[in-house]
Structure formats: structure tokens, C-alpha cells
mmCIF file of C-alpha atoms and ligand atoms in Angstrom:
data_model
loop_
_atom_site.group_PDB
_atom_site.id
_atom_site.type_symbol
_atom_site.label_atom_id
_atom_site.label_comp_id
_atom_site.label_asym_id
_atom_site.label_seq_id
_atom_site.Cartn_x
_atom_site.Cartn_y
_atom_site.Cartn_z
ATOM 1 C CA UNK A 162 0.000 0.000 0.000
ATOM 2 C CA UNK A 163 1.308 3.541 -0.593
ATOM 3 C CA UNK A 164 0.963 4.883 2.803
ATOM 4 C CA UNK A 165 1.970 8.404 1.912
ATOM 5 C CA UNK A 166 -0.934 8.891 -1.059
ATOM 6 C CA UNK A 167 -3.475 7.344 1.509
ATOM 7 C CA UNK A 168 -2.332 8.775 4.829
ATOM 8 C CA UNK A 169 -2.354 12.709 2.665
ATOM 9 C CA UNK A 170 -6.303 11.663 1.157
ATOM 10 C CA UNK A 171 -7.500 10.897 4.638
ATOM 11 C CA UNK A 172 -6.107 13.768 6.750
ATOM 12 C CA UNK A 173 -7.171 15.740 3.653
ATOM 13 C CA UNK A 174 -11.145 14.124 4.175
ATOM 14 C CA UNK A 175 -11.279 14.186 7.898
ATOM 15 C CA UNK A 176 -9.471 17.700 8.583
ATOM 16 C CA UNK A 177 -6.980 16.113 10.671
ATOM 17 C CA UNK A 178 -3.087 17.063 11.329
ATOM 18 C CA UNK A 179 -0.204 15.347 12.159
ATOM 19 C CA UNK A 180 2.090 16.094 14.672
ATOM 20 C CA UNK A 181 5.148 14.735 14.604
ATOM 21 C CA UNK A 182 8.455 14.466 16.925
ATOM 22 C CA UNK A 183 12.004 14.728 16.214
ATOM 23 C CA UNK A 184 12.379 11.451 17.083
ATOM 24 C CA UNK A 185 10.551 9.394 15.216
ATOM 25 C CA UNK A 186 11.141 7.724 12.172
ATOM 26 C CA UNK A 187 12.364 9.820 9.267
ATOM 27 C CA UNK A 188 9.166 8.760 7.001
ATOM 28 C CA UNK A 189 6.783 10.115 9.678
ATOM 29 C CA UNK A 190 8.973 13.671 9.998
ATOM 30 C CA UNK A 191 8.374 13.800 6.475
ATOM 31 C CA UNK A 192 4.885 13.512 6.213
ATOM 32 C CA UNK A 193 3.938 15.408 9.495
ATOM 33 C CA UNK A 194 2.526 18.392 8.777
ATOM 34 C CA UNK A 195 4.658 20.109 11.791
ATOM 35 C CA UNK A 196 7.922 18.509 13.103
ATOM 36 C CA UNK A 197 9.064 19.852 16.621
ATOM 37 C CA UNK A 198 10.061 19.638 20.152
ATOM 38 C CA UNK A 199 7.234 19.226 22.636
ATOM 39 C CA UNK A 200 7.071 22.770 23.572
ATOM 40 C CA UNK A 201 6.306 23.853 19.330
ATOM 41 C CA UNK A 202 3.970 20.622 19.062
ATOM 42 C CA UNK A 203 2.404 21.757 22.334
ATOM 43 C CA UNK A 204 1.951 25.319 20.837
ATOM 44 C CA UNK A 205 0.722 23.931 17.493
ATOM 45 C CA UNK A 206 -1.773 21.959 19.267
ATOM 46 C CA UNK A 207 -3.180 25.194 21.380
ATOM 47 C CA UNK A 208 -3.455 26.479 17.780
ATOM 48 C CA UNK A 209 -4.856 24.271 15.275
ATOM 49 C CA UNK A 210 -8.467 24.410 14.086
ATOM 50 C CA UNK A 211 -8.312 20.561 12.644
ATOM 51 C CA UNK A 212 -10.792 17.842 14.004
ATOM 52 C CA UNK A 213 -8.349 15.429 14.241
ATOM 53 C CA UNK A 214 -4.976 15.702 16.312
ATOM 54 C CA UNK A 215 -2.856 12.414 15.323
ATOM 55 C CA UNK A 216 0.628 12.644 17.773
ATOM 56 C CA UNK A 217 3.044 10.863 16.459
ATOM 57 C CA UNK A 218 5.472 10.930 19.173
ATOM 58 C CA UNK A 219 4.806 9.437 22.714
ATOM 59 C CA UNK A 220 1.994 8.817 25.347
ATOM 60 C CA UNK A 221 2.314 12.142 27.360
ATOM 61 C CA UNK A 222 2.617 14.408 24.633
ATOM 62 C CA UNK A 223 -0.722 13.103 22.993
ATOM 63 C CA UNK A 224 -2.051 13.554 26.489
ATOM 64 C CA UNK A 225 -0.465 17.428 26.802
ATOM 65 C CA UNK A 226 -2.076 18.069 23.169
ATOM 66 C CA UNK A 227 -5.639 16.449 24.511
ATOM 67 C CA UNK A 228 -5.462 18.587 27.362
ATOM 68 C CA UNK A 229 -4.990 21.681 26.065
ATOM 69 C CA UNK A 230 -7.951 20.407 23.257
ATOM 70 C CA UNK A 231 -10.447 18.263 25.244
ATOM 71 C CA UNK A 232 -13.012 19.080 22.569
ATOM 72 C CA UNK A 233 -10.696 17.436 19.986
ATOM 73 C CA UNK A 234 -10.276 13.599 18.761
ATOM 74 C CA UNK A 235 -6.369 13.504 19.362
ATOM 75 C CA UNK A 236 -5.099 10.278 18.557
ATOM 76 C CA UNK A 237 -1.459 8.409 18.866
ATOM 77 C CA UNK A 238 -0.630 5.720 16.258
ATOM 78 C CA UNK A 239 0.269 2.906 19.074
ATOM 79 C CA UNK A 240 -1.159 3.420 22.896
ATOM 80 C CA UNK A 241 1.969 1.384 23.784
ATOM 81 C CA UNK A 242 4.181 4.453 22.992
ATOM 82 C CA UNK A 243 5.500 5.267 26.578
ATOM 83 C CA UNK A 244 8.435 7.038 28.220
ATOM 84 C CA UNK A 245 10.996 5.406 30.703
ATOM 85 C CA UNK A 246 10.976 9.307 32.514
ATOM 86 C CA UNK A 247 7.156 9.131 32.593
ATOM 87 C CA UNK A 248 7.070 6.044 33.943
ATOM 88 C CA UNK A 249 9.384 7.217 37.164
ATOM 89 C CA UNK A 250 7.306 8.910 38.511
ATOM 90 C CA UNK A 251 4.029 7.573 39.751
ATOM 91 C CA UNK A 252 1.699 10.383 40.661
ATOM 92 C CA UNK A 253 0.643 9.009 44.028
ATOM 93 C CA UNK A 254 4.973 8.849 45.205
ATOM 94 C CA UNK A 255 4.051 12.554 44.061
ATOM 95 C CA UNK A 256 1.031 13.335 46.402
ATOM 96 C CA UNK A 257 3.069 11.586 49.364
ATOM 97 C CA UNK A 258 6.433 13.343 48.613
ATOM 98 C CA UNK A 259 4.712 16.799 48.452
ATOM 99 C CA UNK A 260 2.761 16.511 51.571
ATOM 100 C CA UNK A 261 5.773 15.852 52.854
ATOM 101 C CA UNK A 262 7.662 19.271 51.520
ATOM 102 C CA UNK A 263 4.426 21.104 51.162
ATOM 103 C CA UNK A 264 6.649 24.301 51.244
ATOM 104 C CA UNK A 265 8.021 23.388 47.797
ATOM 105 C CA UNK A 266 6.820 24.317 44.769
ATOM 106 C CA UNK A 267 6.571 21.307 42.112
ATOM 107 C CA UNK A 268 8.451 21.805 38.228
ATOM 108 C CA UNK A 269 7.739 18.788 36.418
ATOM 109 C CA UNK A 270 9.251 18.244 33.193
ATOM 110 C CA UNK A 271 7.127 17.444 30.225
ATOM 111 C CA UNK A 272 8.010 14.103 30.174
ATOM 112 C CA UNK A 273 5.432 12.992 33.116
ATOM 113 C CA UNK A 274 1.903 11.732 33.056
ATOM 114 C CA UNK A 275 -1.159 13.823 33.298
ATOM 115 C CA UNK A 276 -1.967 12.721 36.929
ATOM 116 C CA UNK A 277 1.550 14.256 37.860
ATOM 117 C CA UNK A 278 1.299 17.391 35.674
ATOM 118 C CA UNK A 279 -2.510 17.571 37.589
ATOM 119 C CA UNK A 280 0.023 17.719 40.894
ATOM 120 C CA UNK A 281 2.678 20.530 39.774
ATOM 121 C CA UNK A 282 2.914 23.841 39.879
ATOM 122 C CA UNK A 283 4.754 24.566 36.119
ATOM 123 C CA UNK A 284 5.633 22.081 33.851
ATOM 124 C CA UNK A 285 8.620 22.976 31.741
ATOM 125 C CA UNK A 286 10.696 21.142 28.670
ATOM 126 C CA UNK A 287 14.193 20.992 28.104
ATOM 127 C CA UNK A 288 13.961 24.018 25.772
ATOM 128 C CA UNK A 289 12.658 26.338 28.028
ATOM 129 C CA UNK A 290 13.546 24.239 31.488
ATOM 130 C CA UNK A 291 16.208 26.743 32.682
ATOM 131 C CA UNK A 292 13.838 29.574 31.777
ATOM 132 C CA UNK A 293 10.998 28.205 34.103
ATOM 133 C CA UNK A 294 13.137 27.475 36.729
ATOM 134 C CA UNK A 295 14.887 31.236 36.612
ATOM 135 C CA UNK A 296 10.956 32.630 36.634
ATOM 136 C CA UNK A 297 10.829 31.778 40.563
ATOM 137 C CA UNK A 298 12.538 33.907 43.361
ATOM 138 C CA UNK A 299 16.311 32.529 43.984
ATOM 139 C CA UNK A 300 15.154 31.330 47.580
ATOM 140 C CA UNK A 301 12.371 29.268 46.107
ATOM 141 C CA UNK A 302 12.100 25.959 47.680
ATOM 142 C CA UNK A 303 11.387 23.711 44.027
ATOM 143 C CA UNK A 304 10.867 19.603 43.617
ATOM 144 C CA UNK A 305 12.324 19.469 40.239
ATOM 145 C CA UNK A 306 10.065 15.902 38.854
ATOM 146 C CA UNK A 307 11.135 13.563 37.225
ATOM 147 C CA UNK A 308 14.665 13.792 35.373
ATOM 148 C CA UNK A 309 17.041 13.894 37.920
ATOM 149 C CA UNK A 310 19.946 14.614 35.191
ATOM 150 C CA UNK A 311 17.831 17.995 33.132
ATOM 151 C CA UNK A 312 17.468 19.116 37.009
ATOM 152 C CA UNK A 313 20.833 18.597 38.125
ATOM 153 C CA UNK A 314 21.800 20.301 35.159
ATOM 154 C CA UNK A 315 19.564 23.054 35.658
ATOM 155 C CA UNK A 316 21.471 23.666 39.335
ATOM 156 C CA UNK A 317 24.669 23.209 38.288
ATOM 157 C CA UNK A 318 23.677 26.274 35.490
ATOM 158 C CA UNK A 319 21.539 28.309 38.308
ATOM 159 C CA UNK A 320 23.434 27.498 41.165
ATOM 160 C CA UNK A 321 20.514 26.422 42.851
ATOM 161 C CA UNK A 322 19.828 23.716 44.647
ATOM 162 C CA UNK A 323 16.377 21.978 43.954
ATOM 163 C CA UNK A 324 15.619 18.408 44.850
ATOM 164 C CA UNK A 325 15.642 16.076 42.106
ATOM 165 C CA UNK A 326 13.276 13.555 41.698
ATOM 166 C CA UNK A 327 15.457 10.376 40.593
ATOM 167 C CA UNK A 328 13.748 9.742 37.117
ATOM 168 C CA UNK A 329 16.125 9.366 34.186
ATOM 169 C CA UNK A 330 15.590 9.039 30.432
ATOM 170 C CA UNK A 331 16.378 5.028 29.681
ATOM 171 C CA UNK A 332 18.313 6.526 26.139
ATOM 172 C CA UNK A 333 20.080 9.298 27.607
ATOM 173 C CA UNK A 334 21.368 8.012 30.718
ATOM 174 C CA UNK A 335 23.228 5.457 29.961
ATOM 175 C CA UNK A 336 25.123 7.137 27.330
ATOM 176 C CA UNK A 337 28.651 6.895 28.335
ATOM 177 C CA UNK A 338 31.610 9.614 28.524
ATOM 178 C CA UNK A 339 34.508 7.285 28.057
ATOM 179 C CA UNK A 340 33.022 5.877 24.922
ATOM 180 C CA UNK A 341 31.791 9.367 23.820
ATOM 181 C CA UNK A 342 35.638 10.580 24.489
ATOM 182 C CA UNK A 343 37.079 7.612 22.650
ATOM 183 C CA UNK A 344 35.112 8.711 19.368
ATOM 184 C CA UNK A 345 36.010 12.249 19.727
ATOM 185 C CA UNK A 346 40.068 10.867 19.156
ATOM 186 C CA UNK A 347 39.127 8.928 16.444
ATOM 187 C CA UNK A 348 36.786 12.426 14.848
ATOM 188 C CA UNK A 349 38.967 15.445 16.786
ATOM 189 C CA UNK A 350 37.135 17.925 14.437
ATOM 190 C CA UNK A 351 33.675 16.900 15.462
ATOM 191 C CA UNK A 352 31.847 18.745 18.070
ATOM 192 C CA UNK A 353 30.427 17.308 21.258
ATOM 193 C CA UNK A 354 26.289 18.317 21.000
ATOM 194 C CA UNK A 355 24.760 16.542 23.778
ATOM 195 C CA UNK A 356 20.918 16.743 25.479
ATOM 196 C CA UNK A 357 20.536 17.882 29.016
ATOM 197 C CA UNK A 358 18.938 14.301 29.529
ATOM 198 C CA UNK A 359 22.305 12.855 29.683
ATOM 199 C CA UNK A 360 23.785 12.356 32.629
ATOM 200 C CA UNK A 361 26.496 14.820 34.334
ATOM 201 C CA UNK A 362 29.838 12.834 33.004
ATOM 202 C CA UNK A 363 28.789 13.321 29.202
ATOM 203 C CA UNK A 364 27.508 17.114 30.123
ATOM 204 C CA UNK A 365 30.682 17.990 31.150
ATOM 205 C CA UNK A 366 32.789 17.099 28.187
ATOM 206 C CA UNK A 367 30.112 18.227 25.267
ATOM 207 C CA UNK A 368 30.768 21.062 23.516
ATOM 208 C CA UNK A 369 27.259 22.179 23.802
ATOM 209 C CA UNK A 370 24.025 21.874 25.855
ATOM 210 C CA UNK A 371 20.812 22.076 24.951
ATOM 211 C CA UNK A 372 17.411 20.539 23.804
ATOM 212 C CA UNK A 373 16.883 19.270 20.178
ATOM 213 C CA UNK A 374 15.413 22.465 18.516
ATOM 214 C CA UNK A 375 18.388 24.113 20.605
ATOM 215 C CA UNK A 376 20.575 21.640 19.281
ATOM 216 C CA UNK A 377 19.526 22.539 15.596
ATOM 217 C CA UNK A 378 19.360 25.931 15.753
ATOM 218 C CA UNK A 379 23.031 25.560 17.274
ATOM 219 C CA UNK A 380 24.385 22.690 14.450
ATOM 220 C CA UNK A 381 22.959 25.890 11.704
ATOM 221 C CA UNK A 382 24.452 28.531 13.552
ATOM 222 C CA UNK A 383 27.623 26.682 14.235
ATOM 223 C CA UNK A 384 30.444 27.079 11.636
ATOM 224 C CA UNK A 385 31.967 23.028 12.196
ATOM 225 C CA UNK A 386 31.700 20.138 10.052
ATOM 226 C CA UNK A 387 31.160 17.763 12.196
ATOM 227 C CA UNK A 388 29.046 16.741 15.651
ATOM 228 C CA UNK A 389 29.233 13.913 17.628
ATOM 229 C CA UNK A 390 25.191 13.706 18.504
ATOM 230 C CA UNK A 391 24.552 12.483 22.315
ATOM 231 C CA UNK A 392 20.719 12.240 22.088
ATOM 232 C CA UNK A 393 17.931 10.086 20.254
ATOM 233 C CA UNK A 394 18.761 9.152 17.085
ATOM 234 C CA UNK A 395 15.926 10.318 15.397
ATOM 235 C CA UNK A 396 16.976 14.120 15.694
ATOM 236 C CA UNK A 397 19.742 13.102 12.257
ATOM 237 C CA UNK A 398 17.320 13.077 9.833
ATOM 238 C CA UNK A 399 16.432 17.230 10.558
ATOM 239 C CA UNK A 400 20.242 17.834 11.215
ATOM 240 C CA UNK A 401 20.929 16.122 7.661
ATOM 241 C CA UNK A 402 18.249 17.869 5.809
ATOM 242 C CA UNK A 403 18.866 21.216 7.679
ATOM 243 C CA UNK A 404 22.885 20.669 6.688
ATOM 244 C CA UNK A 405 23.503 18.207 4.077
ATOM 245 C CA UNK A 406 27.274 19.641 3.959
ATOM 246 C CA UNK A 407 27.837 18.290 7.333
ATOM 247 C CA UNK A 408 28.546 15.112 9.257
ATOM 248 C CA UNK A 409 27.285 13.242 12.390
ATOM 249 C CA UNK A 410 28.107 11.057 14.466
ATOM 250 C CA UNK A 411 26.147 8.983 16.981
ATOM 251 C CA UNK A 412 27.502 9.074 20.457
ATOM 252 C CA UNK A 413 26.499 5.407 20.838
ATOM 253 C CA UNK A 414 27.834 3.160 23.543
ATOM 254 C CA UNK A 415 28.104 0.102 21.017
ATOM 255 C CA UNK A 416 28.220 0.647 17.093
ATOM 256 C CA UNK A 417 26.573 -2.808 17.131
ATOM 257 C CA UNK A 418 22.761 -2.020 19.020
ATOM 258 C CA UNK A 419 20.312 0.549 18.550
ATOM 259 C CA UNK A 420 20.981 1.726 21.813
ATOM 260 C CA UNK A 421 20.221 5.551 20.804
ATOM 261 C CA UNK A 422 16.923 4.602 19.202
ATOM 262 C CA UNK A 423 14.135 4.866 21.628
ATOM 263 C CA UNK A 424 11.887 1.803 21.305
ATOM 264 C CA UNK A 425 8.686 3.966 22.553
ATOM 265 C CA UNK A 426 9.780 6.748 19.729
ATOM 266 C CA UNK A 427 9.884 3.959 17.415
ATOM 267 C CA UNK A 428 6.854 1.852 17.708
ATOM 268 C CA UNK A 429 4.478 4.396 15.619
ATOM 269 C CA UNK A 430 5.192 3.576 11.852
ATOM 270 C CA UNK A 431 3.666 4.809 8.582
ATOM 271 C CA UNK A 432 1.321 1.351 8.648
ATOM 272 C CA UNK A 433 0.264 2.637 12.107
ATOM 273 C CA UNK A 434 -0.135 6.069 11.338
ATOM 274 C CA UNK A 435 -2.299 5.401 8.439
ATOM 275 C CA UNK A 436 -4.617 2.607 10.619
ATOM 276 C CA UNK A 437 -5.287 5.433 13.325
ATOM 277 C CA UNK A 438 -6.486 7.637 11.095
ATOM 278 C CA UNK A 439 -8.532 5.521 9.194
ATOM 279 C CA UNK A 440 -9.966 4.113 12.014
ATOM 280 C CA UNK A 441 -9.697 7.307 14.429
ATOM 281 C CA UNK A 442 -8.069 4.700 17.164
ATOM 282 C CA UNK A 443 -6.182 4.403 19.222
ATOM 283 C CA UNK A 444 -7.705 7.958 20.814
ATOM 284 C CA UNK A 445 -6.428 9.741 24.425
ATOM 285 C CA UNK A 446 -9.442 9.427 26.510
ATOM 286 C CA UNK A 447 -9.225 11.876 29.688
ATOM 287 C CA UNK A 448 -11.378 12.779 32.796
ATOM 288 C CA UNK A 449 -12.590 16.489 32.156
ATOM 289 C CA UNK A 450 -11.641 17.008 35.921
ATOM 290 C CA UNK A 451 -7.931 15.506 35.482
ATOM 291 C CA UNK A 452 -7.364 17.559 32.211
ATOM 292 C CA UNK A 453 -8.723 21.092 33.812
ATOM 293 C CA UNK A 454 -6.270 20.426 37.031
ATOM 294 C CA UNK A 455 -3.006 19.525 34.232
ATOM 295 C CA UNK A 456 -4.383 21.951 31.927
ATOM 296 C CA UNK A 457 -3.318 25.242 34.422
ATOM 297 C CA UNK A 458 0.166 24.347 34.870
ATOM 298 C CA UNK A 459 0.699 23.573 31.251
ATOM 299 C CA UNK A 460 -0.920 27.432 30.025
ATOM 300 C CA UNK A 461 1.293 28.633 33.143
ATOM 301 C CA UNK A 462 4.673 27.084 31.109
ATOM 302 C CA UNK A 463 3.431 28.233 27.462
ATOM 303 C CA UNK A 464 2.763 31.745 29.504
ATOM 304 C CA UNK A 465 6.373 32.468 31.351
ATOM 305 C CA UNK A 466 8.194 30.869 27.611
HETATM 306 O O1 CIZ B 667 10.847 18.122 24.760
HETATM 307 C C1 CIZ B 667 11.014 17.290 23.884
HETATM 308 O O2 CIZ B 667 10.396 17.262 22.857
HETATM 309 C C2 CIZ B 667 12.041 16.249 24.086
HETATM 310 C C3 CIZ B 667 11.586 14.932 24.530
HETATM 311 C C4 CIZ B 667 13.293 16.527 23.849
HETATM 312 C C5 CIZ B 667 13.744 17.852 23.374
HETATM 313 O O3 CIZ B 667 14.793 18.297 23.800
HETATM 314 O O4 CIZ B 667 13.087 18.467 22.553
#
């Protein structure tokens, strides 16, 4: 079947748009009719007038776009799509651990379910994290929730001193500095770009920072010809198109796995994609009461960014 020609004819009939991540496969960035970061999908989702919202791109961020549209069908190719940082933090730990510091104010990162977004204060990404953070007074007592390494990060750049909640990205965190090191000898032109996910070890030896739109913006900017990329793989195929001159290089712990690919990211493919929206399913069902309690701190976020 041609996927493409079908997949265009029924968004086309049904008024529906695709949202896609920058880490999924390269086929779905392609046909998505935006491409972004969580914060822009988010965004795109507050704005879009279609019927249909298909996310292709993970379990919470079809939940953050049916949130801030509970009168829309938003659907996500395959309901099995999950997050290793979502899944860290259950929302009742949540409840316990802020009754417990009720004098702290809760930032949860993006990357958390709606029953824990329905418990923070702000939610923030990693493109706007440090921004967030910044917005409260410096004697702010903060519960950073649930990536222990973004929020480490964030202190070390702050020098503040929230409490991390110890939730790490299953991709990111194991990516590891001596093997990162060892293929910057054998590439010494190529810069270290790494994602704020990883953990402190990798941070300190990358050339630069940041989230992936940062990391694009920067590998445009940037006058090198080559980047050694510690983050999902999936963020290539826009660093390719955006600069076909250059070259990349995955800052994988073994050239033999798929260890940078993340198997959530990856389970939505064109077959899938064209299946949900021909038979509007799998679709993000939400209690009106849940969504209007996560709904504040996400407006809050796309307010202060
Ligand atoms: O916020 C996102 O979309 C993720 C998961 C990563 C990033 O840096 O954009």
C-alpha cells in the first residue's frame, strides 16, 4: 500500500493534522505536517483548528495536546508508545512526597503523566527548562520531577539547589563519557552536541548543551563540520536535511545495538499512522476534571516561555 498517497487523502477528508516528533522515524517527519520539540507541538496543538490531532510521538505528549484540546479527537498511532521518565514517577509517590515538603513548589518536566502534571505547579521542557526554573525567586524551595539529570543540570547552570526527583531518560542516561571521548580521538574535528537528559559525566565534556530544537538551531548557527550527537537518534534526519554539507556522528555506547533509538519513539510507523487515522483509534481518553487540574500548569509554562 502507498501509505503516503493514503495517509495525505485521509487527513485531507477528515481535517486532521499530524504532529510529529524529532524522534521518530524519518518517514513520519516527512509527512507530518509540523515537526518539533514538545514545547512547538504543544503550541501547534493550542493552535490548530483541525478535528483530528494524530501525535506521532509518545503517550504524554498526545495527552499534553488532549489537554490543552479536550473538545478534539487527538489520537497516537500505538497506545503502547510510553516514556521510561514518565514512567518514574508515579503520581501518588508525588502526592506523598509533596505533603511531605508542602513548602516546595513542584516543576515537572514534560516528560510525566497527566496525573503528575494535575500535581505541579509549572511544567517545563528541556527548551525552556532553565527559563521556568529562573521565573521563581532565587530562595524558592522547588521539587524538580522527574529527570534527575535535566534538574541537576539546571542547578549546576543556576546554582541552585532543587531536589531532584530520581527519574532518568532510559536513552540518555546510559550514554557513556569514556566511549563518547574515545570517538572524539578517532573524529577530533567533530563537536560534542549533547541533550541535558544525559547524565552529568557526558555534560561535562560536550561542547554544547541544549534541547533538540536548541541543538539545531546551534548545528545551523555553528560554523563546524562535524558533531558527535549524544541524544535520540531520530533528531539526524532534521540535522541532515537542515545541513547536508555536514557530518554526524552517533555518540552510541556500542556501534553494534540501537541503543540511541528509543523503542517507545519507534513503535508508531507509517502502517500505524495510516490505521489510526482511518480508524480514528487508538484515541487519548481523559477525565474532564484531570485535564482542567493539568491543563493550568501547562498554560502557566506556554505563559512564562
Ligand atoms: O521536549 C522534547 O520534545 C524532548 C523529549 C526533547 C527535546 O529536547 O526536545
Amino acid at each position: 500500500m502507498d501509505f503516503v498517497s493514503e495517509i495525505n487523502a485521509l487527513r485531507k477528508e477528515k481535517n486532521a493534522i499530524i504532529l510529529g516528533h524529532y524522534y521518530q522515524i524519518p518517514e513520519i517527519q516527512d509527512i507530518a505536517d509540523y515537526i518539533g520539540d514538545s514545547l512547538a507541538l504543544a503550541r501547534r496543538a493550542v493552535e490548530t483548528k483541525a478535528d483530528i490531532i494524530v501525535f506521532a510521538g509518545v503517550h504524554f505528549m498526545a495527552e499534553t495536546a488532549k489537554i490543552l484540546n479536550p473538545g478534539r479527537k487527538v489520537l497516537l498511532p500505538d497506545l503502547e508508545a510510553g516514556c521510561s521518565l514518565a514512567d518514574a514517577c508515579d503520581a501518588d509517590e508525588l502526592a506523598k512526597m509533596k505533603k511531605e515538603f508542602p513548602d516546595h513548589k513542584v516543576i515537572s518536566y514534560v516528560n510525566c503523566s497527566a496525573k503528575v502534571k494535575a500535581l505541579s505547579d509549572v511544567i517545563c521542557t528541556s527548551g525552556n527548562a532553565l527559563k521556568i526554573v529562573e521565573s521563581f525567586p532565587k530562595d524558592e524551595k522547588i521539587l524538580f520531577v522527574p529527570d534527575r539529570n535535566l534538574g541537576a543540570y539546571i542547578n549546576r547552570k543556576t546554582g541552585r539547589d532543587m531536589k531532584l526527583w530520581p527519574g532518568s531518560c532510559q536513552i540518555h542516561d546510559v550514554l557513556n563519557a569514556e566511549k563518547v571521548l574515545k570517538l572524539k580521538l578517532s573524529k577530533p574535528e567533530a563537536k560534542v552536541i549533547a541533550h541535558p537528559e544525559c547524565n552529568p559525566a557526558v555534560l561535562e565534556i560536550a561542547d554544547f548543551v541544549g534541547s533538540t530544537a536548541a541543538m539545531l538551531n546551534f548545528i545551523v548557527k555553528d560554523s563546524s563540520r562535524e558533531y558527535i550527537v549524544a541524544t535520540e537518534t531520530g533528531i539526524l534526519h532534521q540535522m541532515r536535511k537542515l545541513t547536508p554539507q555536514k557530518k554526524f556522528f552517533v555518540a552510541t555506547n556500542d556501534e553494534t545495538c540501537l541503543c540511541n533509538d528509543c523503542p517507545y519513539m519507534k513503535l508508531n510507523t507509517m502502517e500505524k499512522l495510516y490505521r489510526c487515522l482511518k480508524d480514528e483509534t487508538p484515541e487519548i481518553i481523559l477525565d474532564k476534571e484531570l485535564m482542567d487540574r493539568a491543563r493550568k500548569p501547562i498554560e502557566t509554562m506556554l505563559r512564562l516561555s
